[in-house]
PDB file of C-alpha atoms and ligand atoms in Angstrom:
ATOM      1  CA  UNK A   1      -0.262   0.474  -0.113  1.00 92.00           C
ATOM      2  CA  UNK A   2       0.910   3.555  -0.600  1.00 97.00           C
ATOM      3  CA  UNK A   3       1.662   5.938   2.193  1.00 98.00           C
ATOM      4  CA  UNK A   4       0.768   9.370   1.530  1.00 98.00           C
ATOM      5  CA  UNK A   5       0.057  12.372   4.008  1.00 98.00           C
ATOM      6  CA  UNK A   6       1.584  15.767   4.209  1.00 99.00           C
ATOM      7  CA  UNK A   7       2.969  17.584   6.886  1.00 98.00           C
ATOM      8  CA  UNK A   8      -0.654  19.650   8.758  1.00 98.00           C
ATOM      9  CA  UNK A   9      -0.325  22.404  11.804  1.00 97.00           C
ATOM     10  CA  UNK A  10      -0.576  21.630  14.978  1.00 97.00           C
ATOM     11  CA  UNK A  11      -2.607  24.539  16.545  1.00 96.00           C
ATOM     12  CA  UNK A  12      -4.772  24.735  20.266  1.00 95.00           C
ATOM     13  CA  UNK A  13      -7.737  24.162  21.152  1.00 97.00           C
ATOM     14  CA  UNK A  14      -7.285  20.630  19.320  1.00 98.00           C
ATOM     15  CA  UNK A  15      -3.420  20.331  18.921  1.00 98.00           C
ATOM     16  CA  UNK A  16      -2.754  16.610  17.629  1.00 98.00           C
ATOM     17  CA  UNK A  17      -6.361  15.340  17.687  1.00 98.00           C
ATOM     18  CA  UNK A  18      -6.932  19.021  14.978  1.00 98.00           C
ATOM     19  CA  UNK A  19      -3.719  17.306  13.591  1.00 98.00           C
ATOM     20  CA  UNK A  20      -4.987  14.542  12.888  1.00 98.00           C
ATOM     21  CA  UNK A  21      -8.520  15.709  11.418  1.00 98.00           C
ATOM     22  CA  UNK A  22      -6.826  17.420   8.608  1.00 98.00           C
ATOM     23  CA  UNK A  23      -4.926  14.940   7.572  1.00 99.00           C
ATOM     24  CA  UNK A  24      -7.998  12.595   7.501  1.00 98.00           C
ATOM     25  CA  UNK A  25      -9.741  15.771   5.738  1.00 98.00           C
ATOM     26  CA  UNK A  26      -6.767  15.271   2.718  1.00 98.00           C
ATOM     27  CA  UNK A  27      -8.201  11.631   2.308  1.00 98.00           C
ATOM     28  CA  UNK A  28      -3.892  11.318   3.313  1.00 98.00           C
ATOM     29  CA  UNK A  29      -3.052   7.889   5.650  1.00 98.00           C
ATOM     30  CA  UNK A  30       0.108   8.895   7.103  1.00 99.00           C
ATOM     31  CA  UNK A  31       0.947  12.586   8.104  1.00 99.00           C
ATOM     32  CA  UNK A  32       4.348  14.112   9.860  1.00 98.00           C
ATOM     33  CA  UNK A  33       3.821  17.352  11.932  1.00 98.00           C
ATOM     34  CA  UNK A  34       5.665  19.528  14.858  1.00 97.00           C
ATOM     35  CA  UNK A  35       5.200  19.009  17.842  1.00 95.00           C
ATOM     36  CA  UNK A  36       5.886  23.145  18.334  1.00 93.00           C
ATOM     37  CA  UNK A  37       6.585  25.585  16.642  1.00 93.00           C
ATOM     38  CA  UNK A  38       9.370  24.568  14.051  1.00 91.00           C
ATOM     39  CA  UNK A  39      11.209  27.581  14.302  1.00 93.00           C
ATOM     40  CA  UNK A  40      12.161  27.717  18.461  1.00 94.00           C
ATOM     41  CA  UNK A  41      12.098  25.208  21.448  1.00 92.00           C
ATOM     42  CA  UNK A  42       8.539  25.828  22.982  1.00 93.00           C
ATOM     43  CA  UNK A  43       6.396  23.408  23.330  1.00 96.00           C
ATOM     44  CA  UNK A  44       2.699  22.415  24.618  1.00 96.00           C
ATOM     45  CA  UNK A  45       3.066  19.988  27.661  1.00 96.00           C
ATOM     46  CA  UNK A  46       2.014  16.598  26.217  1.00 97.00           C
ATOM     47  CA  UNK A  47      -0.604  16.030  28.853  1.00 97.00           C
ATOM     48  CA  UNK A  48      -2.565  19.509  26.744  1.00 97.00           C
ATOM     49  CA  UNK A  49      -1.837  17.925  23.357  1.00 98.00           C
ATOM     50  CA  UNK A  50      -5.149  15.702  23.169  1.00 98.00           C
ATOM     51  CA  UNK A  51      -2.818  12.819  22.384  1.00 98.00           C
ATOM     52  CA  UNK A  52      -6.069   9.981  22.639  1.00 98.00           C
ATOM     53  CA  UNK A  53      -8.178  11.270  21.353  1.00 98.00           C
ATOM     54  CA  UNK A  54      -6.109  11.810  18.128  1.00 98.00           C
ATOM     55  CA  UNK A  55      -4.622   7.856  18.709  1.00 98.00           C
ATOM     56  CA  UNK A  56      -8.271   6.811  18.686  1.00 98.00           C
ATOM     57  CA  UNK A  57      -9.186   8.554  15.408  1.00 98.00           C
ATOM     58  CA  UNK A  58      -5.692   7.933  13.485  1.00 98.00           C
ATOM     59  CA  UNK A  59      -6.330   4.398  14.432  1.00 98.00           C
ATOM     60  CA  UNK A  60      -9.943   4.255  13.876  1.00 98.00           C
ATOM     61  CA  UNK A  61      -9.121   5.125  10.854  1.00 98.00           C
ATOM     62  CA  UNK A  62      -7.757   2.017   9.948  1.00 98.00           C
ATOM     63  CA  UNK A  63      -4.527   3.716   9.883  1.00 98.00           C
ATOM     64  CA  UNK A  64      -0.668   3.134  11.735  1.00 98.00           C
ATOM     65  CA  UNK A  65       1.215   5.035  14.360  1.00 98.00           C
ATOM     66  CA  UNK A  66       4.220   3.905  12.662  1.00 98.00           C
ATOM     67  CA  UNK A  67       2.910   7.133   9.959  1.00 98.00           C
ATOM     68  CA  UNK A  68       2.545   9.521  11.789  1.00 98.00           C
ATOM     69  CA  UNK A  69       5.899  11.025  12.258  1.00 98.00           C
ATOM     70  CA  UNK A  70       7.704  14.287  13.289  1.00 98.00           C
ATOM     71  CA  UNK A  71       9.369  17.185  12.556  1.00 98.00           C
ATOM     72  CA  UNK A  72      12.745  17.523  14.754  1.00 98.00           C
ATOM     73  CA  UNK A  73      12.596  21.462  15.320  1.00 97.00           C
ATOM     74  CA  UNK A  74      15.360  23.362  13.139  1.00 96.00           C
ATOM     75  CA  UNK A  75      17.209  24.811  16.105  1.00 96.00           C
ATOM     76  CA  UNK A  76      18.998  21.998  16.551  1.00 98.00           C
ATOM     77  CA  UNK A  77      21.841  21.933  15.207  1.00 98.00           C
ATOM     78  CA  UNK A  78      24.134  19.240  16.206  1.00 98.00           C
ATOM     79  CA  UNK A  79      27.316  20.340  14.058  1.00 98.00           C
ATOM     80  CA  UNK A  80      27.912  23.892  15.738  1.00 97.00           C
ATOM     81  CA  UNK A  81      30.857  23.359  16.665  1.00 97.00           C
ATOM     82  CA  UNK A  82      31.790  26.830  17.720  1.00 97.00           C
ATOM     83  CA  UNK A  83      29.059  27.306  20.213  1.00 96.00           C
ATOM     84  CA  UNK A  84      29.563  25.124  23.120  1.00 96.00           C
ATOM     85  CA  UNK A  85      25.938  26.439  24.239  1.00 97.00           C
ATOM     86  CA  UNK A  86      24.230  25.881  20.325  1.00 97.00           C
ATOM     87  CA  UNK A  87      25.521  22.647  20.876  1.00 98.00           C
ATOM     88  CA  UNK A  88      24.113  21.887  24.195  1.00 98.00           C
ATOM     89  CA  UNK A  89      20.831  23.249  23.724  1.00 97.00           C
ATOM     90  CA  UNK A  90      20.437  20.995  20.690  1.00 98.00           C
ATOM     91  CA  UNK A  91      21.043  17.862  22.449  1.00 98.00           C
ATOM     92  CA  UNK A  92      18.524  19.229  24.522  1.00 98.00           C
ATOM     93  CA  UNK A  93      15.757  20.359  22.390  1.00 98.00           C
ATOM     94  CA  UNK A  94      16.438  16.704  20.688  1.00 98.00           C
ATOM     95  CA  UNK A  95      15.774  14.233  23.870  1.00 98.00           C
ATOM     96  CA  UNK A  96      12.691  16.588  24.250  1.00 97.00           C
ATOM     97  CA  UNK A  97      11.486  16.023  21.029  1.00 98.00           C
ATOM     98  CA  UNK A  98      12.158  12.269  21.674  1.00 98.00           C
ATOM     99  CA  UNK A  99      10.647  12.326  24.905  1.00 98.00           C
ATOM    100  CA  UNK A 100       7.880  14.139  23.291  1.00 98.00           C
ATOM    101  CA  UNK A 101       7.231  11.605  20.035  1.00 98.00           C
ATOM    102  CA  UNK A 102       7.276   8.877  22.075  1.00 98.00           C
ATOM    103  CA  UNK A 103       4.696   9.854  24.130  1.00 98.00           C
ATOM    104  CA  UNK A 104       2.409  10.890  20.788  1.00 98.00           C
ATOM    105  CA  UNK A 105       3.436   7.175  20.149  1.00 98.00           C
ATOM    106  CA  UNK A 106       5.425   7.875  16.779  1.00 98.00           C
ATOM    107  CA  UNK A 107       8.117   5.269  15.810  1.00 98.00           C
ATOM    108  CA  UNK A 108       9.847   8.116  13.851  1.00 98.00           C
ATOM    109  CA  UNK A 109      11.112  11.347  14.627  1.00 98.00           C
ATOM    110  CA  UNK A 110      12.914  13.525  11.692  1.00 98.00           C
ATOM    111  CA  UNK A 111      16.022  15.652  11.660  1.00 98.00           C
ATOM    112  CA  UNK A 112      17.985  17.642  10.045  1.00 98.00           C
ATOM    113  CA  UNK A 113      22.735  16.719  10.377  1.00 98.00           C
ATOM    114  CA  UNK A 114      23.221  19.902  11.135  1.00 98.00           C
ATOM    115  CA  UNK A 115      25.580  22.570   9.489  1.00 98.00           C
ATOM    116  CA  UNK A 116      28.906  23.005   9.977  1.00 98.00           C
ATOM    117  CA  UNK A 117      29.329  27.112   9.363  1.00 97.00           C
ATOM    118  CA  UNK A 118      32.496  27.649   9.668  1.00 97.00           C
ATOM    119  CA  UNK A 119      34.269  24.664  10.292  1.00 98.00           C
ATOM    120  CA  UNK A 120      34.775  21.612   7.967  1.00 98.00           C
ATOM    121  CA  UNK A 121      32.507  19.291   7.090  1.00 98.00           C
ATOM    122  CA  UNK A 122      34.237  16.334   8.978  1.00 98.00           C
ATOM    123  CA  UNK A 123      34.773  18.002  12.353  1.00 98.00           C
ATOM    124  CA  UNK A 124      31.145  18.579  11.824  1.00 98.00           C
ATOM    125  CA  UNK A 125      30.413  15.173  11.588  1.00 98.00           C
ATOM    126  CA  UNK A 126      32.529  14.530  14.444  1.00 98.00           C
ATOM    127  CA  UNK A 127      30.025  16.758  17.028  1.00 98.00           C
ATOM    128  CA  UNK A 128      26.620  15.471  15.570  1.00 98.00           C
ATOM    129  CA  UNK A 129      28.286  11.795  16.345  1.00 98.00           C
ATOM    130  CA  UNK A 130      29.685  12.576  20.089  1.00 98.00           C
ATOM    131  CA  UNK A 131      25.759  14.393  20.304  1.00 98.00           C
ATOM    132  CA  UNK A 132      23.739  11.799  18.481  1.00 98.00           C
ATOM    133  CA  UNK A 133      25.490   8.855  20.675  1.00 98.00           C
ATOM    134  CA  UNK A 134      25.011  11.105  24.437  1.00 98.00           C
ATOM    135  CA  UNK A 135      20.945  11.799  23.830  1.00 98.00           C
ATOM    136  CA  UNK A 136      20.719   8.304  22.406  1.00 98.00           C
ATOM    137  CA  UNK A 137      22.011   6.262  24.902  1.00 98.00           C
ATOM    138  CA  UNK A 138      19.649   7.119  26.917  1.00 97.00           C
ATOM    139  CA  UNK A 139      17.343   4.894  25.304  1.00 98.00           C
ATOM    140  CA  UNK A 140      14.250   6.080  23.274  1.00 98.00           C
ATOM    141  CA  UNK A 141      11.376   4.196  21.705  1.00 98.00           C
ATOM    142  CA  UNK A 142      11.920   6.651  18.716  1.00 98.00           C
ATOM    143  CA  UNK A 143      14.138   6.041  15.419  1.00 98.00           C
ATOM    144  CA  UNK A 144      15.588   9.359  14.791  1.00 99.00           C
ATOM    145  CA  UNK A 145      14.991   9.650  10.618  1.00 99.00           C
ATOM    146  CA  UNK A 146      18.609  11.962   9.364  1.00 99.00           C
ATOM    147  CA  UNK A 147      17.449  13.759   6.634  1.00 99.00           C
ATOM    148  CA  UNK A 148      19.135  14.126   2.957  1.00 98.00           C
ATOM    149  CA  UNK A 149      20.082  17.573   2.585  1.00 98.00           C
ATOM    150  CA  UNK A 150      20.270  19.968  -0.075  1.00 98.00           C
ATOM    151  CA  UNK A 151      24.140  21.434   0.820  1.00 98.00           C
ATOM    152  CA  UNK A 152      22.733  25.807   1.356  1.00 98.00           C
ATOM    153  CA  UNK A 153      25.576  26.283   3.301  1.00 97.00           C
ATOM    154  CA  UNK A 154      27.743  23.850   5.330  1.00 98.00           C
ATOM    155  CA  UNK A 155      24.491  21.741   5.534  1.00 98.00           C
ATOM    156  CA  UNK A 156      26.348  18.421   6.235  1.00 98.00           C
ATOM    157  CA  UNK A 157      23.982  15.817   4.476  1.00 98.00           C
ATOM    158  CA  UNK A 158      23.663  16.813   0.948  1.00 98.00           C
ATOM    159  CA  UNK A 159      25.316  12.858  -0.203  1.00 98.00           C
ATOM    160  CA  UNK A 160      24.477   9.814   0.882  1.00 99.00           C
ATOM    161  CA  UNK A 161      28.307   9.103   1.868  1.00 98.00           C
ATOM    162  CA  UNK A 162      28.076  11.892   5.077  1.00 98.00           C
ATOM    163  CA  UNK A 163      24.499  10.188   6.336  1.00 99.00           C
ATOM    164  CA  UNK A 164      26.583   6.437   6.378  1.00 99.00           C
ATOM    165  CA  UNK A 165      28.995   8.658   8.215  1.00 98.00           C
ATOM    166  CA  UNK A 166      27.023   9.233  11.599  1.00 99.00           C
ATOM    167  CA  UNK A 167      24.580   5.936  10.915  1.00 99.00           C
ATOM    168  CA  UNK A 168      28.378   3.843  11.122  1.00 98.00           C
ATOM    169  CA  UNK A 169      29.618   5.617  13.886  1.00 98.00           C
ATOM    170  CA  UNK A 170      26.787   5.758  15.894  1.00 98.00           C
ATOM    171  CA  UNK A 171      26.329   3.317  18.832  1.00 98.00           C
ATOM    172  CA  UNK A 172      22.602   3.303  18.171  1.00 98.00           C
ATOM    173  CA  UNK A 173      20.267   2.404  15.392  1.00 98.00           C
ATOM    174  CA  UNK A 174      19.074   5.562  12.772  1.00 98.00           C
ATOM    175  CA  UNK A 175      17.468   5.440   9.530  1.00 98.00           C
ATOM    176  CA  UNK A 176      17.121   8.349   6.877  1.00 99.00           C
ATOM    177  CA  UNK A 177      14.462  10.178   5.722  1.00 99.00           C
ATOM    178  CA  UNK A 178      14.956  11.465   1.430  1.00 99.00           C
ATOM    179  CA  UNK A 179      13.229  14.566   0.780  1.00 99.00           C
ATOM    180  CA  UNK A 180      12.728  14.728  -3.153  1.00 99.00           C
ATOM    181  CA  UNK A 181      13.613  18.918  -3.521  1.00 99.00           C
ATOM    182  CA  UNK A 182      17.041  17.985  -1.187  1.00 98.00           C
ATOM    183  CA  UNK A 183      18.565  15.779  -3.063  1.00 98.00           C
ATOM    184  CA  UNK A 184      17.693  17.125  -6.116  1.00 98.00           C
ATOM    185  CA  UNK A 185      19.095  20.470  -5.142  1.00 98.00           C
ATOM    186  CA  UNK A 186      22.359  18.641  -3.958  1.00 98.00           C
ATOM    187  CA  UNK A 187      22.792  17.326  -7.271  1.00 98.00           C
ATOM    188  CA  UNK A 188      21.843  13.757  -7.586  1.00 98.00           C
ATOM    189  CA  UNK A 189      19.496  14.062 -10.897  1.00 98.00           C
ATOM    190  CA  UNK A 190      16.142  11.469 -10.526  1.00 98.00           C
ATOM    191  CA  UNK A 191      15.214  11.271 -13.582  1.00 98.00           C
ATOM    192  CA  UNK A 192      18.197   8.339 -12.401  1.00 98.00           C
ATOM    193  CA  UNK A 193      16.074   6.652 -10.271  1.00 98.00           C
ATOM    194  CA  UNK A 194      16.486   3.982 -10.476  1.00 98.00           C
ATOM    195  CA  UNK A 195      20.550   4.703  -9.869  1.00 98.00           C
ATOM    196  CA  UNK A 196      20.040   6.665  -7.166  1.00 98.00           C
ATOM    197  CA  UNK A 197      18.050   4.009  -6.083  1.00 98.00           C
ATOM    198  CA  UNK A 198      21.069   1.223  -6.089  1.00 98.00           C
ATOM    199  CA  UNK A 199      23.546   4.336  -4.221  1.00 98.00           C
ATOM    200  CA  UNK A 200      21.367   4.495  -2.153  1.00 99.00           C
ATOM    201  CA  UNK A 201      20.593   1.365  -0.961  1.00 98.00           C
ATOM    202  CA  UNK A 202      24.691   0.551  -1.576  1.00 98.00           C
ATOM    203  CA  UNK A 203      25.841   4.086   0.510  1.00 99.00           C
ATOM    204  CA  UNK A 204      22.687   3.409   3.546  1.00 98.00           C
ATOM    205  CA  UNK A 205      20.973   0.710   3.086  1.00 98.00           C
ATOM    206  CA  UNK A 206      17.505   0.763   2.011  1.00 98.00           C
ATOM    207  CA  UNK A 207      15.937  -0.608   4.947  1.00 98.00           C
ATOM    208  CA  UNK A 208      17.192   1.996   6.961  1.00 98.00           C
ATOM    209  CA  UNK A 209      14.739   4.288   4.571  1.00 98.00           C
ATOM    210  CA  UNK A 210      11.904   5.098   7.184  1.00 98.00           C
ATOM    211  CA  UNK A 211      10.239   8.102   6.077  1.00 99.00           C
ATOM    212  CA  UNK A 212      10.203  10.354   2.470  1.00 99.00           C
ATOM    213  CA  UNK A 213       9.374  13.750   1.917  1.00 99.00           C
ATOM    214  CA  UNK A 214       7.952  14.305  -1.312  1.00 99.00           C
ATOM    215  CA  UNK A 215       8.378  18.287  -3.101  1.00 99.00           C
ATOM    216  CA  UNK A 216       9.020  19.202  -6.483  1.00 98.00           C
ATOM    217  CA  UNK A 217      11.817  21.649  -5.960  1.00 98.00           C
ATOM    218  CA  UNK A 218      11.960  25.504  -7.876  1.00 98.00           C
ATOM    219  CA  UNK A 219      15.585  24.861  -8.976  1.00 98.00           C
ATOM    220  CA  UNK A 220      17.553  23.262 -11.139  1.00 98.00           C
ATOM    221  CA  UNK A 221      19.317  20.018 -10.634  1.00 98.00           C
ATOM    222  CA  UNK A 222      23.012  20.283  -8.226  1.00 98.00           C
ATOM    223  CA  UNK A 223      21.681  24.573  -7.571  1.00 98.00           C
ATOM    224  CA  UNK A 224      22.067  22.845  -3.610  1.00 98.00           C
ATOM    225  CA  UNK A 225      19.327  26.117  -2.986  1.00 97.00           C
ATOM    226  CA  UNK A 226      16.212  23.335  -1.078  1.00 98.00           C
ATOM    227  CA  UNK A 227      13.091  26.075  -2.422  1.00 98.00           C
ATOM    228  CA  UNK A 228       9.797  23.098  -2.390  1.00 98.00           C
ATOM    229  CA  UNK A 229       7.796  23.535  -5.069  1.00 98.00           C
ATOM    230  CA  UNK A 230       4.151  22.359  -5.462  1.00 98.00           C
ATOM    231  CA  UNK A 231       4.251  19.218  -7.381  1.00 98.00           C
ATOM    232  CA  UNK A 232       4.808  18.640 -10.993  1.00 98.00           C
ATOM    233  CA  UNK A 233       5.188  23.433 -10.602  1.00 98.00           C
ATOM    234  CA  UNK A 234       9.228  22.676 -10.467  1.00 98.00           C
ATOM    235  CA  UNK A 235      12.039  21.849 -12.006  1.00 98.00           C
ATOM    236  CA  UNK A 236      11.186  17.742 -10.756  1.00 98.00           C
ATOM    237  CA  UNK A 237       8.028  17.768 -12.231  1.00 98.00           C
ATOM    238  CA  UNK A 238       5.241  15.221 -11.911  1.00 97.00           C
ATOM    239  CA  UNK A 239       5.827  11.857 -13.806  1.00 97.00           C
ATOM    240  CA  UNK A 240       9.567  11.752 -11.678  1.00 98.00           C
ATOM    241  CA  UNK A 241       7.687  12.911  -8.384  1.00 98.00           C
ATOM    242  CA  UNK A 242       4.611  10.172  -9.390  1.00 98.00           C
ATOM    243  CA  UNK A 243       7.457   7.107 -10.361  1.00 98.00           C
ATOM    244  CA  UNK A 244       8.965   8.045  -6.667  1.00 98.00           C
ATOM    245  CA  UNK A 245       5.623   7.301  -5.047  1.00 98.00           C
ATOM    246  CA  UNK A 246       4.707   3.557  -7.305  1.00 98.00           C
ATOM    247  CA  UNK A 247       8.225   3.043  -7.112  1.00 98.00           C
ATOM    248  CA  UNK A 248       7.741  -0.443  -6.294  1.00 97.00           C
ATOM    249  CA  UNK A 249      11.172  -0.147  -3.694  1.00 98.00           C
ATOM    250  CA  UNK A 250       9.538   2.727  -2.552  1.00 98.00           C
ATOM    251  CA  UNK A 251       6.244  -0.004  -1.365  1.00 96.00           C
ATOM    252  CA  UNK A 252       5.959   0.884   2.259  1.00 96.00           C
ATOM    253  CA  UNK A 253       8.059   3.794   3.202  1.00 98.00           C
ATOM    254  CA  UNK A 254       5.966   6.846   4.906  1.00 98.00           C
ATOM    255  CA  UNK A 255       5.624   9.762   2.279  1.00 98.00           C
ATOM    256  CA  UNK A 256       4.906  13.206   3.661  1.00 99.00           C
ATOM    257  CA  UNK A 257       4.353  16.347   0.831  1.00 99.00           C
ATOM    258  CA  UNK A 258       6.166  19.722   2.061  1.00 98.00           C
ATOM    259  CA  UNK A 259       4.751  21.485  -0.719  1.00 98.00           C
ATOM    260  CA  UNK A 260       3.618  25.334  -0.213  1.00 98.00           C
ATOM    261  CA  UNK A 261      -0.077  26.147   0.067  1.00 98.00           C
ATOM    262  CA  UNK A 262      -1.021  27.608  -3.052  1.00 98.00           C
ATOM    263  CA  UNK A 263      -3.123  31.841  -2.509  1.00 98.00           C
ATOM    264  CA  UNK A 264      -3.382  30.276   1.376  1.00 98.00           C
ATOM    265  CA  UNK A 265      -4.695  27.161   1.460  1.00 98.00           C
ATOM    266  CA  UNK A 266      -3.488  23.911   1.384  1.00 98.00           C
ATOM    267  CA  UNK A 267      -3.101  21.614  -1.791  1.00 98.00           C
ATOM    268  CA  UNK A 268      -2.456  18.141  -0.096  1.00 98.00           C
ATOM    269  CA  UNK A 269      -5.561  17.208  -0.759  1.00 98.00           C
ATOM    270  CA  UNK A 270      -5.127  17.629  -4.544  1.00 98.00           C
ATOM    271  CA  UNK A 271      -1.903  16.196  -4.883  1.00 98.00           C
ATOM    272  CA  UNK A 272      -2.129  13.615  -3.029  1.00 98.00           C
ATOM    273  CA  UNK A 273      -5.065  12.711  -5.203  1.00 98.00           C
ATOM    274  CA  UNK A 274      -3.238  13.448  -7.781  1.00 97.00           C
ATOM    275  CA  UNK A 275      -0.521  11.727  -7.605  1.00 97.00           C
ATOM    276  CA  UNK A 276      -1.935   7.966  -6.255  1.00 96.00           C
ATOM    277  CA  UNK A 277      -3.855   8.560  -9.347  1.00 91.00           C
ATOM    278  CA  UNK A 278      -1.017   8.319 -11.628  1.00 74.00           C
ATOM    279  CA  UNK A 279      -3.186   9.233 -14.978  1.00 60.00           C
ATOM    280  CA  UNK A 280      -4.871  12.163 -13.774  1.00 53.00           C
ATOM    281  CA  UNK A 281      -2.561  14.386 -13.960  1.00 51.00           C
ATOM    282  CA  UNK A 282      -4.280  14.817 -17.655  1.00 45.00           C
ATOM    283  CA  UNK A 283      -1.499  13.011 -18.944  1.00 44.00           C
TER     284      UNK A 283
HETATM  285 FE1  LIG B 301      13.301  19.124   6.805  1.00 76.92          FE
HETATM  286 FE1  LIG B 302      11.975  18.010   4.249  1.00 76.92          FE
HETATM  287 ZN1  LIG B 303      13.448  22.113   2.791  1.00 76.92          ZN
END
């Protein structure tokens, strides 16, 4: 079965229960939330998130908690070697997000590996590994999935090798989230999808791939920009994104749209429908 949904908001008064309703309104069988604003670490206590109601409704609709993905806030930068406070804060926030994700009943927490800023990529990777080992040693029933990045600025994770190195050096199991816009922007030409999946499998292992972000890109392959476009409106195009969604090797992986709103409205119901129904794009 194809598991396809989008990121959805979580806001008062209904919180997670409202998020589930939003996802269901798009006919989604997967969803992704931030447990608070993505840009900061201010968090409403989990007791207030209406988790039981949300879970009940999600499960009643035949969906799985494994397809309710959490994305960690962007403030976490475990690759900042210059500022110890940022590294320490990142570990604290990550730990808190793992606890919150676990309370929600989520299985996967998507995390950006981080940016090494003025320092080298190698030093950045070293400290990411150190940070992850420190946080994960406590033991959580949630798997951190490192996201493939566009390679904007000093971002780590724009080559599969970066993620493979982190995974091999961290003492606890990690997963990966493959973002189509990011991999495209980082230089993987998704016209050669089979070849790229073969490369991913060789370097990281497809068994580590739990989540995909399905986004078109406003930029050309290799631009290292990271600007998401609506499905079929960008440089990747509908055909390739549809091939990703329907690829036999990606069967059962949780797929999430993070495309922009159109005229202030979420495009997800339409985009889900079009991606599931290959021929409905007027082809
Ligand atoms: Fe992300
Ligand atoms: Fe993403
Ligand atoms: Zn992005």
